[in-house]
Amino acid sequence: MANYQWKHADELKATAKAMVADYKGILAADESNNTATKRLEEVGITSSEEARRQYRKLLFNAPDVDNYISGVILYDETIKQSDDNGTPFPELLKGRGIIPGIKVDTGAKPLAGSPNEKVTEGLDGLRERLAEYYNMGARFSKWRAVITIGDDMPTQQCMEANAHALARYSALCQENGLVPMVEPEVMINGDHDIDTCEEITEDNLRIVFDELFRHNVMLEGVVLKTSMVISGLDAPKRAGVQEVADRTVSTLQRVVPPALGGVVFLSGGQGDVEATQHLDAMNKKFKDQVPWRLTFSYARALQNPALATWGSDMSNTEQAQKNFGFRAKLNSLASMGEYSEDMESKVA
Ligand code: 13P
């Protein structure tokens, strides 16, 4: 019954479907100004509104990426910026057949009562902001919750508070015609093993889908953005590619309803090649067995080589664009299980 109350139902389903079209995935370019500054400074670039515009312009104009990228997640500053000819970025993307998206949470803040954990904020005034973003051309949005693995963490309180916010966010998005990209990120930081990650990912996703159901969210018009089931970065013995693929897919099969619009992954600090290998291994083995597309929504794993090149020579936008296009292409193939490692040696 709940599904029929959404006046945007058809549009939401169509958007979700287009976001996870075959051979395509999402570019996350929604780094907040703080994060963008950190990333630019790491490669020796001084961050400014103009430097961030130049960098995003480079990404959005990269040749051929419209074959591999279905949508781009923008940040508030970026969605209001334009290219050198005055074309607003959302319009530029739309012109290339790429769907503009927008990050709408306002960040993860310490959770009162459990200050080592975080709860994501941004619900106040969200209805009005969503309507504005829709008018600017955004057709999907993103909200990221942060779940940390550590001593006595995550707490039930943290997972529930974040899931509740994700559900309220999702319902508001659908009310306003935007597909919610629901991102409960289980952080890779720590020395935990893959069993721990699996258990927490499953528990947390269960809580998230319970809340989405309780808030009458239409699952066909939702895209889940999840972390993979993976060993902590500092784990003494990290699980291999096939195990990450198997554990991730079996966890999703246990908790993610078949009606969901699609599943995309964040890279979350994995190496660029590793993130591609994991996606490929999942699709090679399970593509025809799961009810959803499994594709990418990477920020770092798509951008790292491009950003490094641009950092070493800001005039060399052509090579930076090639580097971005190369990772986009390999991840596009991985999203169909058609990637192979020898492709890595074909220099971008
Ligand atoms: P990474 O792929 O760098 O983890 O970023 C994805 C993202 O959107 C995090 O919110």
Tab-separated table of C-alpha atoms and ligand atoms in Angstrom:
chain	number	residue	atom	x	y	z
A	1	MET	CA	0.000	0.000	0.000
A	2	ALA	CA	2.749	2.332	1.012
A	3	ASN	CA	4.152	2.336	-2.514
A	4	TYR	CA	1.174	4.068	-4.039
A	5	GLN	CA	1.328	7.211	-1.992
A	6	TRP	CA	4.338	8.488	-3.895
A	7	LYS	CA	3.299	10.857	-6.621
A	8	HIS	CA	6.791	10.655	-8.101
A	9	ALA	CA	6.833	6.838	-8.161
A	10	ASP	CA	7.421	6.441	-11.910
A	11	GLU	CA	10.064	9.122	-12.040
A	12	LEU	CA	11.879	7.694	-9.013
A	13	LYS	CA	11.939	4.194	-10.468
A	14	ALA	CA	13.187	5.479	-13.817
A	15	THR	CA	15.936	7.538	-12.172
A	16	ALA	CA	17.094	4.637	-9.999
A	17	LYS	CA	17.177	2.375	-13.015
A	18	ALA	CA	19.213	4.848	-15.042
A	19	MET	CA	21.673	5.323	-12.159
A	20	VAL	CA	22.592	1.640	-12.266
A	21	ALA	CA	22.318	1.053	-16.021
A	22	ASP	CA	24.507	-1.708	-17.478
A	23	TYR	CA	28.175	-0.719	-17.824
A	24	LYS	CA	27.608	2.368	-15.708
A	25	GLY	CA	28.248	3.579	-12.184
A	26	ILE	CA	28.421	6.809	-10.228
A	27	LEU	CA	31.229	9.318	-9.736
A	28	ALA	CA	31.189	10.693	-6.196
A	29	ALA	CA	32.495	14.250	-6.537
A	30	ASP	CA	30.664	15.555	-3.489
A	31	GLU	CA	33.632	16.127	-1.210
A	32	SER	CA	32.762	18.866	1.261
A	33	ASN	CA	35.013	21.928	1.071
A	34	ASN	CA	37.021	20.585	4.026
A	35	THR	CA	37.533	17.184	2.420
A	36	ALA	CA	38.219	18.681	-1.020
A	37	THR	CA	40.815	20.962	0.573
A	38	LYS	CA	42.481	17.987	2.241
A	39	ARG	CA	42.591	16.030	-1.013
A	40	LEU	CA	43.926	18.987	-3.041
A	41	GLU	CA	46.572	19.820	-0.441
A	42	GLU	CA	47.744	16.210	-0.426
A	43	VAL	CA	48.832	16.687	-4.036
A	44	GLY	CA	50.255	20.154	-3.433
A	45	ILE	CA	47.383	22.321	-4.677
A	46	THR	CA	46.132	25.263	-2.653
A	47	SER	CA	42.400	24.896	-2.252
A	48	SER	CA	40.098	27.756	-3.191
A	49	GLU	CA	36.629	27.990	-4.637
A	50	GLU	CA	38.212	28.518	-8.067
A	51	ALA	CA	40.684	25.609	-7.692
A	52	ARG	CA	37.821	23.313	-6.746
A	53	ARG	CA	35.824	24.562	-9.749
A	54	GLN	CA	38.745	23.965	-12.099
A	55	TYR	CA	39.185	20.455	-10.769
A	56	ARG	CA	35.514	19.526	-11.045
A	57	LYS	CA	35.379	21.083	-14.521
A	58	LEU	CA	38.224	18.781	-15.543
A	59	LEU	CA	36.338	15.721	-14.298
A	60	PHE	CA	32.968	16.664	-15.784
A	61	ASN	CA	34.431	17.377	-19.217
A	62	ALA	CA	36.580	14.262	-19.439
A	63	PRO	CA	36.127	12.657	-22.874
A	64	ASP	CA	34.108	9.437	-23.127
A	65	VAL	CA	33.226	9.149	-19.453
A	66	ASP	CA	29.547	9.440	-20.333
A	67	ASN	CA	29.897	5.821	-21.517
A	68	TYR	CA	30.846	4.716	-18.014
A	69	ILE	CA	29.276	7.207	-15.624
A	70	SER	CA	25.500	7.418	-15.141
A	71	GLY	CA	25.486	10.084	-12.453
A	72	VAL	CA	27.687	12.451	-10.479
A	73	ILE	CA	27.192	13.368	-6.846
A	74	LEU	CA	27.820	17.080	-6.365
A	75	TYR	CA	28.381	19.223	-3.296
A	76	ASP	CA	26.370	22.384	-2.551
A	77	GLU	CA	29.190	24.654	-3.772
A	78	THR	CA	29.655	22.616	-6.960
A	79	ILE	CA	26.022	22.378	-8.027
A	80	LYS	CA	25.979	26.197	-8.079
A	81	GLN	CA	29.177	26.495	-10.160
A	82	SER	CA	29.515	26.725	-13.958
A	83	ASP	CA	32.069	25.931	-16.621
A	84	ASP	CA	34.096	28.671	-18.346
A	85	ASN	CA	31.246	29.375	-20.790
A	86	GLY	CA	28.786	29.939	-17.983
A	87	THR	CA	26.995	26.600	-18.341
A	88	PRO	CA	25.959	25.471	-14.856
A	89	PHE	CA	27.576	22.140	-13.964
A	90	PRO	CA	24.230	20.313	-13.596
A	91	GLU	CA	23.298	21.423	-17.115
A	92	LEU	CA	26.667	20.404	-18.511
A	93	LEU	CA	26.262	16.927	-17.015
A	94	LYS	CA	22.687	16.605	-18.211
A	95	GLY	CA	23.829	17.524	-21.703
A	96	ARG	CA	26.132	14.501	-21.602
A	97	GLY	CA	23.339	12.205	-20.413
A	98	ILE	CA	24.742	12.139	-16.865
A	99	ILE	CA	22.338	12.562	-13.954
A	100	PRO	CA	23.259	15.262	-11.436
A	101	GLY	CA	23.023	14.226	-7.786
A	102	ILE	CA	23.594	16.172	-4.592
A	103	LYS	CA	24.985	15.418	-1.147
A	104	VAL	CA	22.445	16.782	1.315
A	105	ASP	CA	23.610	15.704	4.753
A	106	THR	CA	25.522	18.330	6.690
A	107	GLY	CA	28.095	15.980	8.132
A	108	ALA	CA	28.657	13.385	10.835
A	109	LYS	CA	28.863	14.884	14.337
A	110	PRO	CA	29.767	13.296	17.702
A	111	LEU	CA	26.825	11.311	19.045
A	112	ALA	CA	25.739	12.610	22.443
A	113	GLY	CA	25.933	9.761	24.935
A	114	SER	CA	28.533	7.904	22.868
A	115	PRO	CA	30.936	10.617	21.753
A	116	ASN	CA	33.374	8.298	19.972
A	117	GLU	CA	30.621	7.553	17.478
A	118	LYS	CA	28.914	9.793	14.976
A	119	VAL	CA	25.421	10.696	13.930
A	120	THR	CA	24.771	12.436	10.648
A	121	GLU	CA	22.903	15.726	10.692
A	122	GLY	CA	20.992	17.711	8.082
A	123	LEU	CA	17.261	17.059	8.427
A	124	ASP	CA	16.272	20.593	9.465
A	125	GLY	CA	15.058	22.510	6.425
A	126	LEU	CA	15.774	19.523	4.197
A	127	ARG	CA	12.380	19.567	2.452
A	128	GLU	CA	13.027	23.104	1.188
A	129	ARG	CA	16.613	22.356	0.187
A	130	LEU	CA	15.509	19.304	-1.779
A	131	ALA	CA	12.966	21.353	-3.714
A	132	GLU	CA	15.708	23.874	-4.584
A	133	TYR	CA	18.121	21.175	-5.689
A	134	TYR	CA	15.424	19.563	-7.813
A	135	ASN	CA	14.933	22.907	-9.553
A	136	MET	CA	18.688	23.066	-10.189
A	137	GLY	CA	18.456	19.695	-11.951
A	138	ALA	CA	19.363	17.181	-9.241
A	139	ARG	CA	17.453	13.912	-9.533
A	140	PHE	CA	19.107	11.933	-6.758
A	141	SER	CA	20.820	12.759	-3.510
A	142	LYS	CA	23.157	11.227	-0.982
A	143	TRP	CA	23.223	10.961	2.813
A	144	ARG	CA	26.183	9.268	4.476
A	145	ALA	CA	26.050	7.700	7.917
A	146	VAL	CA	29.281	6.621	9.599
A	147	ILE	CA	29.463	3.369	11.546
A	148	THR	CA	32.766	2.808	13.326
A	149	ILE	CA	34.083	-0.590	14.402
A	150	GLY	CA	36.044	-0.530	17.669
A	151	ASP	CA	35.906	-1.457	21.347
A	152	ASP	CA	32.204	-1.724	22.209
A	153	MET	CA	31.353	-0.068	18.909
A	154	PRO	CA	29.088	0.307	17.081
A	155	THR	CA	26.393	0.697	19.701
A	156	GLN	CA	22.769	-0.094	18.980
A	157	GLN	CA	22.029	3.538	19.783
A	158	CYS	CA	24.387	4.755	17.038
A	159	MET	CA	23.042	2.390	14.387
A	160	GLU	CA	19.430	3.219	15.254
A	161	ALA	CA	19.934	6.992	15.364
A	162	ASN	CA	21.635	6.924	11.962
A	163	ALA	CA	19.089	4.568	10.414
A	164	HIS	CA	16.258	6.762	11.624
A	165	ALA	CA	17.847	9.814	10.007
A	166	LEU	CA	18.475	7.863	6.773
A	167	ALA	CA	14.808	6.860	6.672
A	168	ARG	CA	13.507	10.383	7.302
A	169	TYR	CA	15.897	11.681	4.667
A	170	SER	CA	14.764	9.024	2.178
A	171	ALA	CA	11.077	9.751	2.646
A	172	LEU	CA	11.689	13.477	2.151
A	173	CYS	CA	13.713	12.795	-1.008
A	174	GLN	CA	10.976	10.673	-2.526
A	175	GLU	CA	8.343	13.236	-1.621
A	176	ASN	CA	10.363	15.735	-3.678
A	177	GLY	CA	11.175	13.541	-6.674
A	178	LEU	CA	14.788	12.679	-5.819
A	179	VAL	CA	16.088	9.138	-5.479
A	180	PRO	CA	17.731	8.753	-2.081
A	181	MET	CA	21.153	7.167	-2.136
A	182	VAL	CA	21.248	5.607	1.304
A	183	GLU	CA	24.840	5.327	2.503
A	184	PRO	CA	25.509	3.640	5.830
A	185	GLU	CA	29.301	3.331	5.657
A	186	VAL	CA	30.913	0.772	7.928
A	187	MET	CA	34.401	2.220	8.176
A	188	ILE	CA	37.389	0.193	7.008
A	189	ASN	CA	39.656	1.755	9.660
A	190	GLY	CA	40.815	-0.581	12.397
A	191	ASP	CA	42.345	-4.024	12.798
A	192	HIS	CA	39.077	-5.980	12.830
A	193	ASP	CA	38.741	-9.154	10.802
A	194	ILE	CA	36.277	-9.787	8.004
A	195	ASP	CA	33.939	-11.806	10.285
A	196	THR	CA	33.439	-8.753	12.475
A	197	CYS	CA	32.802	-6.569	9.447
A	198	GLU	CA	30.279	-9.069	8.122
A	199	GLU	CA	28.371	-9.269	11.387
A	200	ILE	CA	28.211	-5.504	11.819
A	201	THR	CA	27.339	-4.818	8.187
A	202	GLU	CA	24.473	-7.305	8.381
A	203	ASP	CA	23.126	-5.967	11.694
A	204	ASN	CA	23.353	-2.420	10.496
A	205	LEU	CA	21.692	-3.024	7.124
A	206	ARG	CA	18.886	-4.864	8.870
A	207	ILE	CA	18.249	-1.834	11.060
A	208	VAL	CA	18.421	0.502	8.052
A	209	PHE	CA	15.885	-1.490	6.001
A	210	ASP	CA	13.555	-1.822	9.011
A	211	GLU	CA	13.513	1.955	9.316
A	212	LEU	CA	13.023	2.507	5.586
A	213	PHE	CA	10.034	0.177	5.754
A	214	ARG	CA	8.643	1.959	8.829
A	215	HIS	CA	8.888	5.305	7.028
A	216	ASN	CA	7.028	4.040	3.927
A	217	VAL	CA	10.002	4.490	1.666
A	218	MET	CA	9.490	3.007	-1.800
A	219	LEU	CA	12.396	0.621	-2.250
A	220	GLU	CA	12.252	0.570	-6.055
A	221	GLY	CA	13.201	4.245	-5.878
A	222	VAL	CA	16.163	3.807	-3.509
A	223	VAL	CA	19.800	3.091	-4.279
A	224	LEU	CA	21.835	1.575	-1.447
A	225	LYS	CA	25.402	2.816	-1.239
A	226	THR	CA	27.255	0.392	0.954
A	227	SER	CA	30.727	-0.481	2.069
A	228	MET	CA	31.978	-3.936	1.173
A	229	VAL	CA	32.420	-6.713	3.708
A	230	ILE	CA	36.173	-6.435	4.079
A	231	SER	CA	38.971	-6.790	6.653
A	232	GLY	CA	40.053	-3.668	8.540
A	233	LEU	CA	42.972	-1.801	6.964
A	234	ASP	CA	45.239	-2.786	9.882
A	235	ALA	CA	44.027	-6.376	10.222
A	236	PRO	CA	46.977	-8.761	10.608
A	237	LYS	CA	45.724	-10.988	7.801
A	238	ARG	CA	43.412	-9.384	5.273
A	239	ALA	CA	40.882	-11.437	3.318
A	240	GLY	CA	41.524	-11.882	-0.404
A	241	VAL	CA	39.514	-10.599	-3.356
A	242	GLN	CA	37.203	-13.588	-3.790
A	243	GLU	CA	36.407	-13.767	-0.109
A	244	VAL	CA	35.481	-10.092	-0.005
A	245	ALA	CA	33.241	-10.637	-3.036
A	246	ASP	CA	31.578	-13.759	-1.588
A	247	ARG	CA	31.017	-12.312	1.872
A	248	THR	CA	29.717	-9.010	0.551
A	249	VAL	CA	27.187	-10.581	-1.786
A	250	SER	CA	25.971	-13.185	0.704
A	251	THR	CA	25.463	-10.481	3.327
A	252	LEU	CA	23.452	-8.399	0.869
A	253	GLN	CA	21.399	-11.461	-0.100
A	254	ARG	CA	20.445	-12.007	3.535
A	255	VAL	CA	19.238	-8.465	4.230
A	256	VAL	CA	18.563	-6.412	1.110
A	257	PRO	CA	15.037	-6.725	-0.308
A	258	PRO	CA	14.890	-7.745	-3.995
A	259	ALA	CA	12.702	-4.730	-4.827
A	260	LEU	CA	15.548	-2.286	-4.150
A	261	GLY	CA	16.468	-0.059	-7.113
A	262	GLY	CA	20.162	-0.938	-7.055
A	263	VAL	CA	23.333	-1.354	-5.035
A	264	VAL	CA	26.441	0.775	-5.421
A	265	PHE	CA	29.673	0.587	-3.452
A	266	LEU	CA	31.927	3.220	-1.966
A	267	SER	CA	35.676	2.650	-2.172
A	268	GLY	CA	36.254	3.743	1.414
A	269	GLY	CA	40.056	3.771	1.400
A	270	GLN	CA	40.617	0.641	-0.695
A	271	GLY	CA	43.342	0.845	-3.312
A	272	ASP	CA	42.204	1.900	-6.800
A	273	VAL	CA	42.873	-1.483	-8.384
A	274	GLU	CA	41.579	-3.397	-5.365
A	275	ALA	CA	38.233	-1.581	-5.557
A	276	THR	CA	37.923	-2.568	-9.225
A	277	GLN	CA	38.927	-6.181	-8.532
A	278	HIS	CA	36.345	-6.568	-5.768
A	279	LEU	CA	33.540	-5.194	-7.935
A	280	ASP	CA	34.547	-7.423	-10.815
A	281	ALA	CA	34.762	-10.561	-8.650
A	282	MET	CA	31.249	-9.937	-7.315
A	283	ASN	CA	29.801	-9.530	-10.795
A	284	LYS	CA	31.728	-12.394	-12.399
A	285	LYS	CA	30.282	-14.837	-9.902
A	286	PHE	CA	26.937	-13.383	-8.866
A	287	LYS	CA	25.712	-10.992	-11.536
A	288	ASP	CA	23.056	-13.387	-12.796
A	289	GLN	CA	22.065	-14.560	-9.322
A	290	VAL	CA	21.276	-11.306	-7.556
A	291	PRO	CA	18.156	-9.191	-8.145
A	292	TRP	CA	20.014	-5.880	-8.199
A	293	ARG	CA	22.809	-4.324	-10.191
A	294	LEU	CA	26.052	-4.165	-8.226
A	295	THR	CA	28.096	-1.201	-9.399
A	296	PHE	CA	30.398	1.563	-8.196
A	297	SER	CA	29.947	4.960	-6.640
A	298	TYR	CA	33.576	5.716	-5.949
A	299	ALA	CA	35.243	8.990	-5.123
A	300	ARG	CA	38.885	8.222	-4.332
A	301	ALA	CA	39.175	5.012	-6.367
A	302	LEU	CA	38.040	6.891	-9.495
A	303	GLN	CA	39.805	10.176	-8.871
A	304	ASN	CA	43.174	9.338	-7.260
A	305	PRO	CA	45.286	8.981	-10.431
A	306	ALA	CA	43.685	12.043	-12.060
A	307	LEU	CA	44.198	14.172	-8.988
A	308	ALA	CA	47.838	13.088	-8.623
A	309	THR	CA	48.533	13.997	-12.258
A	310	TRP	CA	46.818	17.360	-11.958
A	311	GLY	CA	48.725	18.023	-8.722
A	312	SER	CA	52.069	17.496	-10.406
A	313	ASP	CA	51.175	19.661	-13.424
A	314	MET	CA	47.991	21.696	-13.385
A	315	SER	CA	48.343	22.493	-17.075
A	316	ASN	CA	48.176	18.827	-17.987
A	317	THR	CA	44.408	18.473	-17.782
A	318	GLU	CA	44.401	16.148	-20.767
A	319	GLN	CA	46.424	13.452	-19.009
A	320	ALA	CA	44.445	13.910	-15.790
A	321	GLN	CA	41.216	13.409	-17.752
A	322	LYS	CA	42.658	10.310	-19.400
A	323	ASN	CA	43.545	8.884	-15.992
A	324	PHE	CA	40.015	9.455	-14.748
A	325	GLY	CA	38.521	8.003	-17.933
A	326	PHE	CA	40.731	4.935	-17.606
A	327	ARG	CA	39.545	4.088	-14.079
A	328	ALA	CA	35.957	4.848	-15.079
A	329	LYS	CA	36.243	2.438	-18.002
A	330	LEU	CA	37.783	-0.367	-15.950
A	331	ASN	CA	35.128	0.002	-13.263
A	332	SER	CA	32.442	0.035	-15.940
A	333	LEU	CA	33.730	-3.335	-17.143
A	334	ALA	CA	33.998	-4.595	-13.550
A	335	SER	CA	30.343	-3.713	-13.016
A	336	MET	CA	29.567	-6.354	-15.667
A	337	GLY	CA	32.226	-8.845	-14.547
A	338	GLU	CA	34.215	-8.170	-17.712
A	339	TYR	CA	37.400	-6.722	-16.242
A	340	SER	CA	40.738	-8.477	-16.184
A	341	GLU	CA	43.896	-7.443	-14.445
A	342	ASP	CA	45.998	-7.324	-17.592
A	343	MET	CA	43.943	-4.310	-18.643
A	344	GLU	CA	45.763	-2.361	-15.932
A	345	SER	CA	48.970	-2.423	-17.945
A	346	LYS	CA	47.409	-0.589	-20.869
A	347	VAL	CA	48.544	2.810	-19.719
A	348	ALA	CA	45.834	5.467	-19.771
B	1	13P	P1	35.108	6.926	-1.488
B	1	13P	O1	34.859	6.073	-2.695
B	1	13P	O2	36.347	7.742	-1.576
B	1	13P	O3	34.981	6.145	-0.212
B	1	13P	O4	33.953	7.986	-1.447
B	1	13P	C1	32.669	7.588	-1.681
B	1	13P	C2	31.749	8.461	-0.951
B	1	13P	O5	30.886	9.060	-1.534
B	1	13P	C3	31.903	8.560	0.494
B	1	13P	O6	30.788	9.201	1.024
